[in-house]
Amino acid sequence: MSETLAHSGNVDDSKRTWLIATSCAGAVGGIAAVVPFVSSFQPSEKAKAAGAAVEADISALKPGEKMTVEWRGKPVWILRRTPEQLAALSTLDPQLADPKSERKPAEQAPAYARNATRSIKPEYFVAVGICTHLGCSPSDKFQAGAQPSLPDDWQGGFFCPCHGSTFDLAGRVFKNKPAPDNLEVPPHVYLSDTRLLIGDDKKA
């Protein structure tokens, strides 16, 4: 009798150990299955390249500074313009090829950015950083004044080193330059004062 009970106790211990081991293995397997499932809610690299919206934190951007994010495989600039830079924009219209972005309005900017500053908030300028001539990326030339390859009355803007096209700080191309159009303003929306969503202007 005692031998039978002792034998039964050993069987119970074995079952208990087996159940614990099986439960642990199941839990690990469950976690391994859930992690990729949760990750699938984030846009994949392929989705980002295809045009998924990209969020940018602009809280650290100071007046006169620019940051770059990638959207659809392109560089998108976010420039925080100073009051002086904004004031200079209104004086440049006679020098620009298309000051009001009238040539290809739907391609150049969404309706809410077809204004003097080509922006939702005048302080912030958002543009695709690719020259409309042959696809080079212009360089920052924010400092006003005479500089190599720039006019003496330069008010700040962008200079394309490939073929010499120049753009003001609203991405508008100057006259008699190879670039045919202004820089593109992508769809975007402010989620808050410090968060900007690029590639989707329907979310608020």
Tab-separated table of C-alpha atoms in Angstrom:
chain	number	residue	atom	x	y	z
A	1	MET	CA	0.000	0.000	0.000
A	2	SER	CA	2.705	2.463	1.022
A	3	GLU	CA	4.716	1.498	-2.027
A	4	THR	CA	1.729	2.234	-4.285
A	5	LEU	CA	1.203	5.673	-2.718
A	6	ALA	CA	4.867	6.517	-2.993
A	7	HIS	CA	4.795	5.434	-6.610
A	8	SER	CA	1.710	7.621	-7.255
A	9	GLY	CA	3.456	10.613	-5.645
A	10	ASN	CA	6.379	10.237	-8.055
A	11	VAL	CA	3.980	10.169	-11.002
A	12	ASP	CA	2.279	13.366	-9.760
A	13	ASP	CA	5.672	15.111	-9.431
A	14	SER	CA	6.561	14.108	-12.973
A	15	LYS	CA	3.251	15.402	-14.297
A	16	ARG	CA	3.667	18.646	-12.399
A	17	THR	CA	7.161	19.178	-13.828
A	18	TRP	CA	5.934	18.347	-17.312
A	19	LEU	CA	2.985	20.756	-17.006
A	20	ILE	CA	5.241	23.586	-15.793
A	21	ALA	CA	7.706	23.025	-18.623
A	22	THR	CA	4.897	22.891	-21.193
A	23	SER	CA	3.276	26.066	-19.839
A	24	CYS	CA	6.577	27.959	-19.968
A	25	ALA	CA	7.207	26.834	-23.521
A	26	GLY	CA	3.682	27.876	-24.478
A	27	ALA	CA	4.114	31.318	-22.910
A	28	VAL	CA	7.407	31.903	-24.733
A	29	GLY	CA	5.842	30.776	-27.987
A	30	GLY	CA	2.857	33.062	-27.420
A	31	ILE	CA	5.071	36.079	-26.834
A	32	ALA	CA	7.104	35.239	-29.927
A	33	ALA	CA	3.900	35.151	-31.958
A	34	VAL	CA	2.505	38.402	-30.525
A	35	VAL	CA	5.607	40.581	-31.035
A	36	PRO	CA	5.578	40.431	-34.855
A	37	PHE	CA	1.786	40.844	-34.803
A	38	VAL	CA	2.018	44.076	-32.796
A	39	SER	CA	4.930	45.259	-34.942
A	40	SER	CA	2.760	44.816	-38.012
A	41	PHE	CA	0.737	47.856	-36.945
A	42	GLN	CA	3.771	50.066	-37.674
A	43	PRO	CA	4.374	51.073	-41.325
A	44	SER	CA	6.963	48.817	-42.941
A	45	GLU	CA	9.956	50.233	-44.800
A	46	LYS	CA	8.217	49.249	-48.033
A	47	ALA	CA	5.068	51.088	-46.961
A	48	LYS	CA	7.072	54.182	-46.046
A	49	ALA	CA	8.745	54.146	-49.449
A	50	ALA	CA	5.338	53.779	-51.097
A	51	GLY	CA	4.089	56.902	-49.390
A	52	ALA	CA	3.077	56.174	-45.796
A	53	ALA	CA	2.834	59.368	-43.759
A	54	VAL	CA	5.848	60.311	-41.636
A	55	GLU	CA	5.640	62.132	-38.319
A	56	ALA	CA	8.217	64.775	-37.389
A	57	ASP	CA	8.954	66.266	-33.980
A	58	ILE	CA	9.755	69.955	-34.508
A	59	SER	CA	9.981	70.902	-30.825
A	60	ALA	CA	13.769	71.382	-30.935
A	61	LEU	CA	13.807	73.386	-34.176
A	62	LYS	CA	15.011	76.933	-33.530
A	63	PRO	CA	14.388	79.996	-35.747
A	64	GLY	CA	16.724	79.879	-38.720
A	65	GLU	CA	17.247	76.094	-38.467
A	66	LYS	CA	16.219	73.330	-40.839
A	67	MET	CA	15.674	69.623	-40.339
A	68	THR	CA	15.208	66.868	-42.910
A	69	VAL	CA	12.965	63.809	-42.809
A	70	GLU	CA	12.440	61.133	-45.444
A	71	TRP	CA	9.093	60.636	-47.167
A	72	ARG	CA	8.578	58.423	-50.223
A	73	GLY	CA	12.336	58.079	-50.441
A	74	LYS	CA	12.724	61.853	-50.815
A	75	PRO	CA	14.211	64.432	-48.448
A	76	VAL	CA	11.579	66.727	-46.963
A	77	TRP	CA	12.816	69.957	-45.426
A	78	ILE	CA	11.219	71.639	-42.444
A	79	LEU	CA	12.577	75.161	-42.072
A	80	ARG	CA	11.700	77.439	-39.182
A	81	ARG	CA	11.957	80.920	-40.662
A	82	THR	CA	12.946	83.984	-38.682
A	83	PRO	CA	10.800	87.158	-38.720
A	84	GLU	CA	13.480	88.799	-40.879
A	85	GLN	CA	13.402	85.953	-43.398
A	86	LEU	CA	9.620	86.145	-43.603
A	87	ALA	CA	9.700	89.899	-44.120
A	88	ALA	CA	12.142	89.521	-47.024
A	89	LEU	CA	9.828	87.155	-48.926
A	90	SER	CA	7.364	89.892	-49.889
A	91	THR	CA	10.123	91.939	-51.580
A	92	LEU	CA	11.178	89.183	-54.001
A	93	ASP	CA	8.123	88.750	-56.262
A	94	PRO	CA	9.554	90.749	-59.223
A	95	GLN	CA	12.625	88.464	-59.286
A	96	LEU	CA	10.696	85.181	-59.230
A	97	ALA	CA	9.512	83.083	-62.164
A	98	ASP	CA	6.273	81.999	-60.499
A	99	PRO	CA	5.776	83.940	-57.247
A	100	LYS	CA	2.190	82.715	-56.678
A	101	SER	CA	2.760	79.083	-57.770
A	102	GLU	CA	0.279	79.455	-60.624
A	103	ARG	CA	2.027	77.321	-63.253
A	104	LYS	CA	1.149	73.904	-61.866
A	105	PRO	CA	-0.804	74.681	-58.693
A	106	ALA	CA	-2.004	71.148	-57.937
A	107	GLU	CA	1.489	69.698	-58.395
A	108	GLN	CA	3.418	72.410	-56.579
A	109	ALA	CA	1.420	72.785	-53.368
A	110	PRO	CA	-1.843	71.842	-51.646
A	111	ALA	CA	-4.493	74.585	-51.638
A	112	TYR	CA	-3.684	75.562	-48.033
A	113	ALA	CA	-0.067	76.329	-48.997
A	114	ARG	CA	-0.792	78.459	-52.071
A	115	ASN	CA	-0.122	81.731	-50.328
A	116	ALA	CA	2.711	84.238	-49.967
A	117	THR	CA	4.666	82.036	-47.540
A	118	ARG	CA	3.630	78.699	-49.141
A	119	SER	CA	2.817	77.301	-45.720
A	120	ILE	CA	0.123	76.595	-43.145
A	121	LYS	CA	1.998	78.441	-40.425
A	122	PRO	CA	4.177	81.243	-41.862
A	123	GLU	CA	7.004	80.427	-39.464
A	124	TYR	CA	7.415	76.880	-40.801
A	125	PHE	CA	8.174	75.996	-44.407
A	126	VAL	CA	7.823	72.374	-45.526
A	127	ALA	CA	9.112	71.310	-48.951
A	128	VAL	CA	10.504	68.374	-50.882
A	129	GLY	CA	14.223	69.128	-51.118
A	130	ILE	CA	14.652	68.177	-54.774
A	131	CYS	CA	15.323	70.663	-57.559
A	132	THR	CA	12.600	70.683	-60.218
A	133	HIS	CA	15.209	70.731	-62.983
A	134	LEU	CA	16.990	67.378	-62.915
A	135	GLY	CA	16.470	66.115	-59.381
A	136	CYS	CA	19.548	67.369	-57.542
A	137	SER	CA	19.212	68.447	-53.921
A	138	PRO	CA	19.804	72.190	-53.421
A	139	SER	CA	22.134	73.478	-50.716
A	140	ASP	CA	21.168	75.807	-47.885
A	141	LYS	CA	22.172	79.417	-48.472
A	142	PHE	CA	20.338	81.077	-45.596
A	143	GLN	CA	22.828	83.895	-45.033
A	144	ALA	CA	21.833	87.129	-46.770
A	145	GLY	CA	24.326	89.140	-48.827
A	146	ALA	CA	26.745	88.627	-51.691
A	147	GLN	CA	28.253	85.145	-51.966
A	148	PRO	CA	29.905	83.088	-54.731
A	149	SER	CA	27.376	82.106	-57.446
A	150	LEU	CA	24.685	84.277	-55.819
A	151	PRO	CA	23.528	87.852	-56.511
A	152	ASP	CA	24.716	90.744	-54.372
A	153	ASP	CA	21.200	91.355	-53.049
A	154	TRP	CA	20.686	87.731	-51.990
A	155	GLN	CA	18.094	87.489	-49.190
A	156	GLY	CA	18.663	83.835	-48.299
A	157	GLY	CA	17.322	80.654	-49.855
A	158	PHE	CA	18.534	77.537	-51.617
A	159	PHE	CA	21.122	77.045	-54.368
A	160	CYS	CA	21.264	73.987	-56.617
A	161	PRO	CA	24.955	73.204	-57.232
A	162	CYS	CA	24.216	71.042	-60.289
A	163	HIS	CA	23.032	73.751	-62.695
A	164	GLY	CA	22.741	76.943	-60.661
A	165	SER	CA	19.008	77.218	-59.985
A	166	THR	CA	18.143	79.388	-57.001
A	167	PHE	CA	15.062	79.357	-54.774
A	168	ASP	CA	13.926	81.728	-52.062
A	169	LEU	CA	12.993	80.659	-48.523
A	170	ALA	CA	9.494	79.771	-49.723
A	171	GLY	CA	10.931	77.424	-52.361
A	172	ARG	CA	10.040	79.744	-55.248
A	173	VAL	CA	12.423	79.633	-58.203
A	174	PHE	CA	14.095	82.786	-59.490
A	175	LYS	CA	13.727	83.921	-63.098
A	176	ASN	CA	16.033	82.752	-65.884
A	177	LYS	CA	17.128	79.597	-64.084
A	178	PRO	CA	17.145	75.994	-65.385
A	179	ALA	CA	14.529	74.828	-62.846
A	180	PRO	CA	11.082	75.269	-64.430
A	181	ASP	CA	9.004	75.210	-61.258
A	182	ASN	CA	8.963	75.999	-57.562
A	183	LEU	CA	9.882	73.340	-55.022
A	184	GLU	CA	7.052	70.961	-54.183
A	185	VAL	CA	5.181	71.413	-50.909
A	186	PRO	CA	3.978	67.954	-49.792
A	187	PRO	CA	0.643	67.279	-48.082
A	188	HIS	CA	1.062	67.872	-44.355
A	189	VAL	CA	-0.864	68.691	-41.207
A	190	TYR	CA	-0.005	69.809	-37.683
A	191	LEU	CA	-1.019	67.216	-35.096
A	192	SER	CA	0.039	69.647	-32.352
A	193	ASP	CA	2.317	72.659	-31.974
A	194	THR	CA	5.344	70.358	-32.004
A	195	ARG	CA	4.242	67.406	-34.169
A	196	LEU	CA	3.944	67.512	-37.926
A	197	LEU	CA	2.561	64.744	-40.140
A	198	ILE	CA	3.987	64.697	-43.667
A	199	GLY	CA	2.233	62.836	-46.452
A	200	ASP	CA	-1.287	63.035	-45.050
A	201	ASP	CA	-3.326	66.189	-44.508
A	202	LYS	CA	-6.592	64.515	-43.526
A	203	LYS	CA	-5.679	63.646	-39.922
A	204	ALA	CA	-6.047	66.157	-37.120
